[in-house]
Coordinates of C-alpha atoms in Angstrom, one line a residue:
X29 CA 0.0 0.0 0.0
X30 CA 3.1 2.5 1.0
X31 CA 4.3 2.0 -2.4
X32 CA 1.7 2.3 -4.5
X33 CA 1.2 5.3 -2.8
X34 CA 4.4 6.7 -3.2
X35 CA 4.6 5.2 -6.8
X36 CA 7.8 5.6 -7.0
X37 CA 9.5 1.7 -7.2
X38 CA 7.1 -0.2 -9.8
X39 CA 8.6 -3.5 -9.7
X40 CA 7.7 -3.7 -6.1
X41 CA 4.4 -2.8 -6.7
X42 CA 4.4 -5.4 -9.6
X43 CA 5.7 -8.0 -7.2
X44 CA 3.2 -7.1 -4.0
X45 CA 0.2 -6.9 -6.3
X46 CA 0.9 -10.5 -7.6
X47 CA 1.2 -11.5 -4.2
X48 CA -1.6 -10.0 -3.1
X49 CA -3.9 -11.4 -6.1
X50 CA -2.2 -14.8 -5.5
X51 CA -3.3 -14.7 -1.2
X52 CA -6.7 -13.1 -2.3
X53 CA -7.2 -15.8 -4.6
X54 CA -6.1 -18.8 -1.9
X55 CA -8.6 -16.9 0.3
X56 CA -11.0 -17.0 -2.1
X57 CA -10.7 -20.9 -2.4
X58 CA -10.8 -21.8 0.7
X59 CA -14.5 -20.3 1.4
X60 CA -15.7 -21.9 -1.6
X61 CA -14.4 -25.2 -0.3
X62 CA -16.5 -24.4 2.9
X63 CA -19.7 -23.7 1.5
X64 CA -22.3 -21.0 0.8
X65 CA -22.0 -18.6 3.0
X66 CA -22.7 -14.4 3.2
X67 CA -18.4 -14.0 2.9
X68 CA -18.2 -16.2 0.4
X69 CA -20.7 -14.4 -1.6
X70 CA -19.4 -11.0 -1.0
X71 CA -16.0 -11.9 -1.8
X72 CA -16.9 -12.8 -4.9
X73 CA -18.9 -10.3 -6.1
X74 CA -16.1 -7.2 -5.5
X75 CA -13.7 -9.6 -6.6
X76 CA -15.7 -9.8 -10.4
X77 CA -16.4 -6.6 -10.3
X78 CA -12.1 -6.3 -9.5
X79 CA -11.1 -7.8 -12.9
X80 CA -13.8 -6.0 -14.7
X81 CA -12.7 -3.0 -13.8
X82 CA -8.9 -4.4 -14.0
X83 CA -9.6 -5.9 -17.4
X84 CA -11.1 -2.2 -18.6
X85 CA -8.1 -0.1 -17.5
X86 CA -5.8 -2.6 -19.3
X87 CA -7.4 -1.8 -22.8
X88 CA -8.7 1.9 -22.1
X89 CA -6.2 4.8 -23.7
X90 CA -7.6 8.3 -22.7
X91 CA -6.3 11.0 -23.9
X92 CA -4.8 12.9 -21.0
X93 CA -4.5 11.8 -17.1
X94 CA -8.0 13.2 -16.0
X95 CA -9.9 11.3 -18.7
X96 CA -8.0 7.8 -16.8
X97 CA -9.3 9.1 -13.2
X98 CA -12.4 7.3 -14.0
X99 CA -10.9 4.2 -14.6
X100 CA -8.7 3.8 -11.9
X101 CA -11.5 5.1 -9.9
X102 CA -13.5 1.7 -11.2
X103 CA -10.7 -0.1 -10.0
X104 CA -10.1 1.2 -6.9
X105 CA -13.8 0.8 -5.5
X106 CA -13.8 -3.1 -5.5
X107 CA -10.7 -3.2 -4.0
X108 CA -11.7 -1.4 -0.8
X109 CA -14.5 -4.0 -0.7
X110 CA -12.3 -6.9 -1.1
X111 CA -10.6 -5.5 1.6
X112 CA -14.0 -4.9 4.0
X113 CA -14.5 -8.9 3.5
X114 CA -11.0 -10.0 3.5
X115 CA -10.5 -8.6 7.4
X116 CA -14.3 -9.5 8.7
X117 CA -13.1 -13.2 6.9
X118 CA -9.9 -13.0 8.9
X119 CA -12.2 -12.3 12.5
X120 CA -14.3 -15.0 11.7
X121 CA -11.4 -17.4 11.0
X122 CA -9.6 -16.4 14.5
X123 CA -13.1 -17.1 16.3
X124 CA -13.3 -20.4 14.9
X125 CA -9.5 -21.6 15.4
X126 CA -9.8 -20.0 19.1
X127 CA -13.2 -22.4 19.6
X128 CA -11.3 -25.7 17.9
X129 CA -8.6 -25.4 19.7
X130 CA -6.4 -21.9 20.4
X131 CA -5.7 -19.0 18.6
X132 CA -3.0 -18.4 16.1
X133 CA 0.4 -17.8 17.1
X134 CA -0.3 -18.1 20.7
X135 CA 1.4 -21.8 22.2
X136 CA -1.1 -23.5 25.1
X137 CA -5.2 -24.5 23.9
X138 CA -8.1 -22.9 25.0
X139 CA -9.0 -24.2 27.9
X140 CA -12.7 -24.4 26.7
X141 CA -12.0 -24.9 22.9
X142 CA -13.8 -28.1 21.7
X143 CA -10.5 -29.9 21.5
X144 CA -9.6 -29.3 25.4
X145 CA -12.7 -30.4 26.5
X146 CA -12.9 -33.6 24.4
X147 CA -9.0 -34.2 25.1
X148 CA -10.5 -34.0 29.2
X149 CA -13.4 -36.5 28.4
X150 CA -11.0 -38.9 26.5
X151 CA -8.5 -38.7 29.5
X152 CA -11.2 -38.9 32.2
X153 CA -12.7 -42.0 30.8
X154 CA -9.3 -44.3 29.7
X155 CA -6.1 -44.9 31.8
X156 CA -5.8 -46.9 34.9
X157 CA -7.4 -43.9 37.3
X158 CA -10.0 -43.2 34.7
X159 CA -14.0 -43.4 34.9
X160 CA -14.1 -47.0 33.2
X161 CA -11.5 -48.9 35.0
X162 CA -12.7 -47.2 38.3
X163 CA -16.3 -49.1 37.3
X164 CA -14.9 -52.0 35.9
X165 CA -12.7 -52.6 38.9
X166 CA -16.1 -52.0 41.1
X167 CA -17.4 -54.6 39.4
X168 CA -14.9 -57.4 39.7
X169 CA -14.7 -56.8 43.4
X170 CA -17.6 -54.3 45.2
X171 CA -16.5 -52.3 48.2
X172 CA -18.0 -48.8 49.8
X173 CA -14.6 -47.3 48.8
X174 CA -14.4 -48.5 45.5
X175 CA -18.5 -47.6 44.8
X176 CA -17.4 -43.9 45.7
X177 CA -14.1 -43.8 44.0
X178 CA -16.3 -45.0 40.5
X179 CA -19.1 -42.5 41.5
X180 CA -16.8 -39.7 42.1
X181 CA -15.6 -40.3 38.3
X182 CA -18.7 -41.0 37.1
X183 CA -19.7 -37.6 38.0
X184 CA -16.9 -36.0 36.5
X185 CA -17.3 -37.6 33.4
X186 CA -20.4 -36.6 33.0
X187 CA -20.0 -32.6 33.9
X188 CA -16.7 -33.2 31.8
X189 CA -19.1 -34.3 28.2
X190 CA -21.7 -31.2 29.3
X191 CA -18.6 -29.4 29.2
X192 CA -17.4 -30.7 25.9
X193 CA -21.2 -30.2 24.1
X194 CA -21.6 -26.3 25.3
X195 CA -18.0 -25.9 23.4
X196 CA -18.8 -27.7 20.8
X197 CA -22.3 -26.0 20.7
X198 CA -20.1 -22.7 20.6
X199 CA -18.0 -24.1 17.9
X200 CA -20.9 -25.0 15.6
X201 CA -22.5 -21.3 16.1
X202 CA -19.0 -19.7 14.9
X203 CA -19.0 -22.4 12.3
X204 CA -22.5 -20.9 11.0
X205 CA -21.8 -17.0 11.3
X206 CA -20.6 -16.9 7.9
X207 CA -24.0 -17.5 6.6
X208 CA -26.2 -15.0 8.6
X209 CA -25.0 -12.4 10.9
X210 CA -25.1 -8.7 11.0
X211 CA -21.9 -7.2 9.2
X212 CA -21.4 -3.1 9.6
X213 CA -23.3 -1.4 7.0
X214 CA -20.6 1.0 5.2
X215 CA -22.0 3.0 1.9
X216 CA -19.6 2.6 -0.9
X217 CA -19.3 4.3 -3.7
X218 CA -21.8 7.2 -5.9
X219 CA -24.4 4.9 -5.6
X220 CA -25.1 5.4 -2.0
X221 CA -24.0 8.8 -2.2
X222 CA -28.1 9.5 -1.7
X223 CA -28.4 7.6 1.2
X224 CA -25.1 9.2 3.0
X225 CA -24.8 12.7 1.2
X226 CA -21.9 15.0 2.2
X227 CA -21.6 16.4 5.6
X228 CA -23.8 19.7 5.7
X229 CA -26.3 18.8 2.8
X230 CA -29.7 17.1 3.0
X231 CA -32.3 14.8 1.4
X232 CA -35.4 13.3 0.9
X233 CA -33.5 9.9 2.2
X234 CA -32.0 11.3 5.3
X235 CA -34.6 13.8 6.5
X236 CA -37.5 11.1 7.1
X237 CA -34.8 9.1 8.4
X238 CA -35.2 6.2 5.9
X239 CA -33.8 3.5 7.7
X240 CA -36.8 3.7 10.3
X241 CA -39.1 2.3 7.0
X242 CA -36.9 0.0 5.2
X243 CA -37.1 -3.5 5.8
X244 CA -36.4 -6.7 4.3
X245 CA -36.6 -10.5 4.7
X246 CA -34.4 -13.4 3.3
X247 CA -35.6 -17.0 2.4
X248 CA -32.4 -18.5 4.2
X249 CA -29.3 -18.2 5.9
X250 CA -27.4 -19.6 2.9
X251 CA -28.5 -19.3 -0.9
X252 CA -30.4 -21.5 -2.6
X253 CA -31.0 -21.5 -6.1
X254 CA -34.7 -20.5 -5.7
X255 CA -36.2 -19.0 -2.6
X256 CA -39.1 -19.6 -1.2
X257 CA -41.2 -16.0 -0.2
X258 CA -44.0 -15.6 -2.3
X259 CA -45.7 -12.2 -3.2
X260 CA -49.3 -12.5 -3.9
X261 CA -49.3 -16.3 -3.3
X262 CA -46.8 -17.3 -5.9
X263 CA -43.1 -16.9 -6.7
X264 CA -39.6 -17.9 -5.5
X265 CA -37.8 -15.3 -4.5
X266 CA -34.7 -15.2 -2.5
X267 CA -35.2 -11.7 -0.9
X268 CA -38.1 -9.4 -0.3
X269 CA -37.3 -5.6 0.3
X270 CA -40.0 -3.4 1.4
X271 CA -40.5 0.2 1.9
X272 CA -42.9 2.0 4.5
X273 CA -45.3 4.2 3.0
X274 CA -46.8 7.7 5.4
X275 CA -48.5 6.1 8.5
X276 CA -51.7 5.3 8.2
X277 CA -54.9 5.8 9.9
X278 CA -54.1 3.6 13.5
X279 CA -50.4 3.1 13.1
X280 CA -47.7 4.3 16.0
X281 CA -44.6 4.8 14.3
X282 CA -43.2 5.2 17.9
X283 CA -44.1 1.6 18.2
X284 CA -41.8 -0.7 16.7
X285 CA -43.8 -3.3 15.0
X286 CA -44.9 -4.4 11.6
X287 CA -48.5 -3.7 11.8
X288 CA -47.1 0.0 12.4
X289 CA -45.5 0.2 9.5
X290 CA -47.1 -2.0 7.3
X291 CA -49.9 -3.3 5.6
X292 CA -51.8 -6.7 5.3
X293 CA -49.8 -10.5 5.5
X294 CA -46.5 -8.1 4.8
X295 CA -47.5 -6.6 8.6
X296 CA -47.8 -10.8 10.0
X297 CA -46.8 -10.6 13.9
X298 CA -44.4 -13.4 13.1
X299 CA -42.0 -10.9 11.7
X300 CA -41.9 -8.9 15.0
X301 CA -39.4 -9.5 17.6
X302 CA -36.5 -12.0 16.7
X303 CA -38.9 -13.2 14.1
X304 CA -37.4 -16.6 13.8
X305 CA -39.9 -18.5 11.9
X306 CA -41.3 -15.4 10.2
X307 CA -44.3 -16.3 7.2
X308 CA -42.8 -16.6 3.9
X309 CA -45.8 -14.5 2.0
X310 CA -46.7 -10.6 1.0
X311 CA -48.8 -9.1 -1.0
X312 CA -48.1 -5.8 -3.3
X313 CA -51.3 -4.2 -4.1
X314 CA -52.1 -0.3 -5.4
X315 CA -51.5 2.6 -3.6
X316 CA -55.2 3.2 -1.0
X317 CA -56.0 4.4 1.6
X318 CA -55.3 1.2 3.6
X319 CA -52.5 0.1 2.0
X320 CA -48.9 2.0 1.3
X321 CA -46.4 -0.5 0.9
X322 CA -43.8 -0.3 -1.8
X323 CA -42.1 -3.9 -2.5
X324 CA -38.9 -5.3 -4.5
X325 CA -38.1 -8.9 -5.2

């Protein structure tokens, strides 16, 4: 970055650029191998829309150096993304080596990784002192000392495995947040510019504070080739975005709830709260006096 900033030693910039291709493309690899997830997805997408842009400036000849702003411009954009994903990829990575086992560069386990805790069970259970010999040996010749002794492991052994299941039940969640989990929402490019205008100007967007009536629903945490939300009972759609229209005669904005903001099945109290098994159908009628709602799938 420090010399491609300075652009003043081109060969190193040749040299760092391959390298950095070459990692972004092993990264890029290995969360394809590891299935469908939101980083995977993202990663991809900025990294098209890279060597579109890269394969563009490579033929382009403008005229003078302001006519090429553009183009390095186009270049420059997806890069910044690839970067976003590329360090939230990194956290998630760290998370789930720190739940296996330990985190990277650092020497002793974590103590309540899934690997500690099963390396405890395994331990606890085999060796001459361990939970199955203390039974077995109970059982060849029963005493009050050796009942206790078998007990006493037998209880360990079995706080040990509830142990061992909340890790690995922590493991599996990490294992997951690639495919649903809320990532910072940063506005890139002219595109958004409406959404996030300069510091000191105004707009529609921002002065009814638009976030407060955009919503949206996804079919599933990972995607599919069709979806399953339906508008007006049929279709297979992936995602359903809708937009609030001017509250209508009943709704409390100051109450955050669907039938506040919305109208019909789209306004179903399954989609308040955590909404975890929210109904798959809307409906996108005219504009009337009972109904507002603007949709996009």
């Amino acid at each position: 970055m420090v010399a491609a900033q300075a652009a003043n030693d081109f060969p190193l910039i040749q040299t760092r650029s391959a390298a950095a291709i070459s990692a972004a493309n092993n990264l890029a690899g290995t969360i394809a191998n590891n299935g469908d997830n939101v980083l995977k997805e993202s990663l991809a997408a900025a990294a098209n829309a890279f060597f579109a842009a890269q394969t563009t400036f490579a033929t382009v000849t403008p005229a003078t150096q302001a006519a090429m702003v553009p183009y390095v411009q186009a270049v420059q954009a997806p890069a910044i993304i690839i970067e976003y994903w590329s360090k939230i990829t990194a956290g998630v990575a760290t998370t789930i080596a720190n739940q296996a086992r330990k985190t990277p560069g650092t020497a002793n386990d974590n103590a309540t990784s899934a690997y500690a805790t099963a390396d405890q069970v395994v331990s606890g259970i085999s060796g001459s002192s361990g939970t199955q010999a203390l039974l077995q040996a109970y059982i060849d010749s029963p005493s009050s000392s050796r009942q206790m002794a078998a007990t006493t492991a037998l209880n360990t052994t079995i706080n040990q495995l509830s142990t061992l299941l909340s890790s690995a039940g922590a493991l599996d969640a990490v294992l997951d947040s690639g495919s649903a989990q809320a990532f910072p929402t940063i506005w890139y490019g002219t595109a958004c510019a409406f959404l996030q205008p300069a510091s000191g100007s105004t707009s529609w967007w921002t002065a009814n504070n638009w976030t407060t009536l955009s919503f949206y629903q996804i079919s599933d945490r990972v995607r599919q080739a069709s979806g399953k939300l339906q508008v007006g009972g049929s279709g297979t759609y992936r995602a359903v975005a809708l937009s609030a229209g001017r509250a209508l005669t009943g709704q409390n904005r100051a109450t955050r709830t669907t039938a506040n903001f919305l109208e019909g099945i789209n306004a179903d109290t399954s989609r308040d709260g955590n909404a975890q098994m929210p109904a798959i159908g809307f409906v996108n009628t005219p504009l009337s006096s009972t109904f507002n709602d603007r949709l996009a799938y």
